[in-house]
Each structure stands twice: as structure tokens, then as C-alpha cells.
C-alpha atoms as one frame of an Amber mdcrd trajectory, in Angstrom:
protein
  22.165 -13.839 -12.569  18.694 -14.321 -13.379  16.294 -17.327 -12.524  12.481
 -17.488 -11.814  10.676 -18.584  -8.801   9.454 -21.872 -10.485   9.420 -23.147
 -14.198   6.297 -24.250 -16.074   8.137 -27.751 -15.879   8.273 -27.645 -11.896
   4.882 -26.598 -11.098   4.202 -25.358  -7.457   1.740 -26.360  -5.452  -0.520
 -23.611  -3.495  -3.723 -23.300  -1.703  -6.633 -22.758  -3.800 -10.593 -22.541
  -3.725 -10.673 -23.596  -7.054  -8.345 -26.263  -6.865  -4.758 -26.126  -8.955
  -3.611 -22.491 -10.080  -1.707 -23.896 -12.918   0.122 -20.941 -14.933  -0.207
 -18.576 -12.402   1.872 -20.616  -9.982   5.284 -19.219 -10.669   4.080 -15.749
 -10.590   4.599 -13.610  -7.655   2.498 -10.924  -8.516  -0.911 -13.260  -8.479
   0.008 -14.607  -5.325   0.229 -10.842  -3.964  -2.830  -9.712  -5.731  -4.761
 -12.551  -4.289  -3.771 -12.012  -0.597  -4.228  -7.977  -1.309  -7.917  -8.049
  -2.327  -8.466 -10.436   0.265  -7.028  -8.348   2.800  -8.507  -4.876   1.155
 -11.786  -6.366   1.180 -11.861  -7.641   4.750 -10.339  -4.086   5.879 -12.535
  -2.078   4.280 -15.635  -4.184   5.960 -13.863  -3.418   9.080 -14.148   0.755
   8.924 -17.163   0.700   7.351 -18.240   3.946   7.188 -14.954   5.320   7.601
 -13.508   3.582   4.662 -11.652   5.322   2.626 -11.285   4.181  -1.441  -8.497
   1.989  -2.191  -4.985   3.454  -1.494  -6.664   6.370   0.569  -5.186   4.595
   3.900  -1.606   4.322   2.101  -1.469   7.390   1.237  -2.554   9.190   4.358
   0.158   6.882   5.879   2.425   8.013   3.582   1.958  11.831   4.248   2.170
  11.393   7.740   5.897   9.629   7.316   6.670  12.409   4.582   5.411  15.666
   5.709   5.867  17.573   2.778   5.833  14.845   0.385   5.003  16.370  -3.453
   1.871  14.820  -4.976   3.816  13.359  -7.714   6.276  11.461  -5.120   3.014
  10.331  -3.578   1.801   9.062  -7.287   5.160   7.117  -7.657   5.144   5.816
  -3.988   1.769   4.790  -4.566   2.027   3.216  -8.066  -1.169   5.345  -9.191
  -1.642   8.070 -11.828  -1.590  11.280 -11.042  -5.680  11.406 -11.573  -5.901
   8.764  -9.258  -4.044  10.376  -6.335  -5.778  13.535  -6.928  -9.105  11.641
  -6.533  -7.347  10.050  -2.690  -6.286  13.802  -2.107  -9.409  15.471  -3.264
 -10.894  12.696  -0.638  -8.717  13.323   2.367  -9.045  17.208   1.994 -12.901
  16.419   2.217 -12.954  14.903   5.333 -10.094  17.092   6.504  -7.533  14.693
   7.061  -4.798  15.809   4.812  -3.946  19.309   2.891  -2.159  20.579  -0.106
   0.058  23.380   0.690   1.433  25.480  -2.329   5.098  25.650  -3.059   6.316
  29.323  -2.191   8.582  28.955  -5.054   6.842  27.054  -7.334   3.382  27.646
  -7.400   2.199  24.812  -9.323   3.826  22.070  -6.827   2.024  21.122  -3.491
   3.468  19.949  -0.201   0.762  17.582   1.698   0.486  17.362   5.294  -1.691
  15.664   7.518  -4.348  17.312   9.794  -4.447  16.449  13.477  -7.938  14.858
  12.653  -6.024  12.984   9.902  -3.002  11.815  12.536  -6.192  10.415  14.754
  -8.114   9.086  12.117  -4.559   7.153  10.604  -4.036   5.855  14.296  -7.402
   4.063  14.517  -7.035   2.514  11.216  -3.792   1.812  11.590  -4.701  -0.661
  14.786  -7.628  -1.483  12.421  -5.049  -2.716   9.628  -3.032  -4.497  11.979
  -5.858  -6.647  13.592  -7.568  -7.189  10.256  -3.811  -8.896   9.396  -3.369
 -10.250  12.330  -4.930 -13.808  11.839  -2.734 -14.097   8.336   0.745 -13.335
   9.703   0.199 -15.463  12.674   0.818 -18.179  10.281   4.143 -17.137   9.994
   6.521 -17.129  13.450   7.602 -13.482  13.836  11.137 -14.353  12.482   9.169
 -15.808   9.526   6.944 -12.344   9.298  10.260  -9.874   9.739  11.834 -12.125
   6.699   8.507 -11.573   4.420   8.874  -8.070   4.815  12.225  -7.699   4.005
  11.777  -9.839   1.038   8.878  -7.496  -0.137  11.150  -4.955   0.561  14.203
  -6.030  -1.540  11.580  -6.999  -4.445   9.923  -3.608  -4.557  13.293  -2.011
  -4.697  14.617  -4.127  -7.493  10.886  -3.081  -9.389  11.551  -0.076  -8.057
  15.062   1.197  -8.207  15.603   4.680  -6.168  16.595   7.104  -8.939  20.073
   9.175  -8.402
């Protein structure tokens, strides 16, 4: 089965500074990029000096959930290039938040783990991310809010398949 959101011939209607958002309407990436860099902006005002660069706080997240996690599941979990991720890593090994432990049997694979400092750090931010979104979800009821993040969910998987 396949279908689209909207067609150019039903144009939707949404919110906008600038008024109409005409061929972007149907397109449910712009509508996610828009919130995101609202959001990222707004969150990285909020730790100020404690902000990390973009997809730092994912990915120290991320470890924590996954101890162990290879940097190149990280890269794919993240949707960044492996330069990229070495750049967050090289970054949370700085402020020693997060290590890279060598593979005892293959020495050119590393297993990252968070640091105790890291686990704190990722707990304030995490109540930081939470209350920075706060205000935007409460325009959703919390049935409306679980349902959004399933739907994300189910749409990043079907990007996304898991491979066998």
C-alpha cells in the first residue's frame, strides 16, 4: 500500500511565521526539522556552558542504554558519519563523560561506556531536556503525546529497518 500524508492538490494547513508553507506541507521531514532546531536551539541556551555540540546529548544517552555499544552502531543509531561521532566521542572523552574501551579480540573496534561523571552529567540534562519540552508536549494530552511517540517510532523503523 502506499499513499502520502497530503497531495500537492490537498494542501495542508500549518502554523507558520511566514505565513503558508506551501510545498513543504506534505512533508514530514520539514515539519520535524522545524520543531528539532527549535527545540535544539532552546536546549542548548538552557545548559549553557555545559552544552554539548549537536547529538553529543543523544549519544551520551545512547551509551548509557547500550553499555558497550560499538562506535559504528552509535554512527547508525545516530544517523551521523563516522567523523562526526568521533568528533561527539573525542568530546565526551574530554570532559570525561564517556570512554572507548578496545575490543580484546579485535583491536581496532571500541566498546563505549559512560563515566559516573557522565551518568550525573546525562541525569541533569536529561531533566533539562524534559523541561525545555515540556511547554510543547503539553499541547498534546498525554494519550495524544504516548501516540506521537509511537508514531515516530513506527516511522523511524520503516526508514530504518533492523537488519537480520
Amino acid at each position: 500500500m502506499s499513499h502520502v500524508l497530503l497531495s500537492a492538490e490537498e494542501p495542508a494547513r500549518s502554523s507558520s511565521r511566514a505565513g503558508e508553507i506551501g510545498v513543504l506541507a506534505p512533508l514530514l521531514g520539514f515539519r520535524m526539522r522545524r520543531i528539532h532546531s527549535h527545540l535544539t536551539r532552546a536546549f542548548s541556551t538552557r545548559l549553557g556552558e555545559r552544552a554539548l555540540k549537536p547529538g553529543g546529548f543523544s549519544a551520551l544517552g545512547l551509551i548509557a542504554a547500550n553499555p558497550g555499544l560499538s562506535q559504528k552502531m552509535l554512527s547508525d543509531e545516530l544517523g551521523q558519519d563516522k567523523a562526526t561521532v568521533v568528533a561527539l566521542l573525542d568530546e565526551l572523552e574530554r570532559r570525561g563523560w564517556a570512554e572507548r574501551r578496545r575490543d580484546v579480540a579485535d583491536r581496532r573496534r571500541h566498546h563505549l561506556h559512560v563515566t559516573p561523571e557522565g551518568q550525573a552529567a546525562l541525569d541533569w540534562m536529561a531533566a533539562q531536556a524534559i523541561e525545555n519540552e515540556r511547554d510543547v508536549v503539553e499541547a498534546l494530552s498525554p494519550d495524544e503525546a504516548r501516540l506521537l511517540l509511537d508514531m515516530l517510532d513506527r516511522v523511524y523503523r520503516r526508514a530504518y529497518p533492523l537488519e537480520d
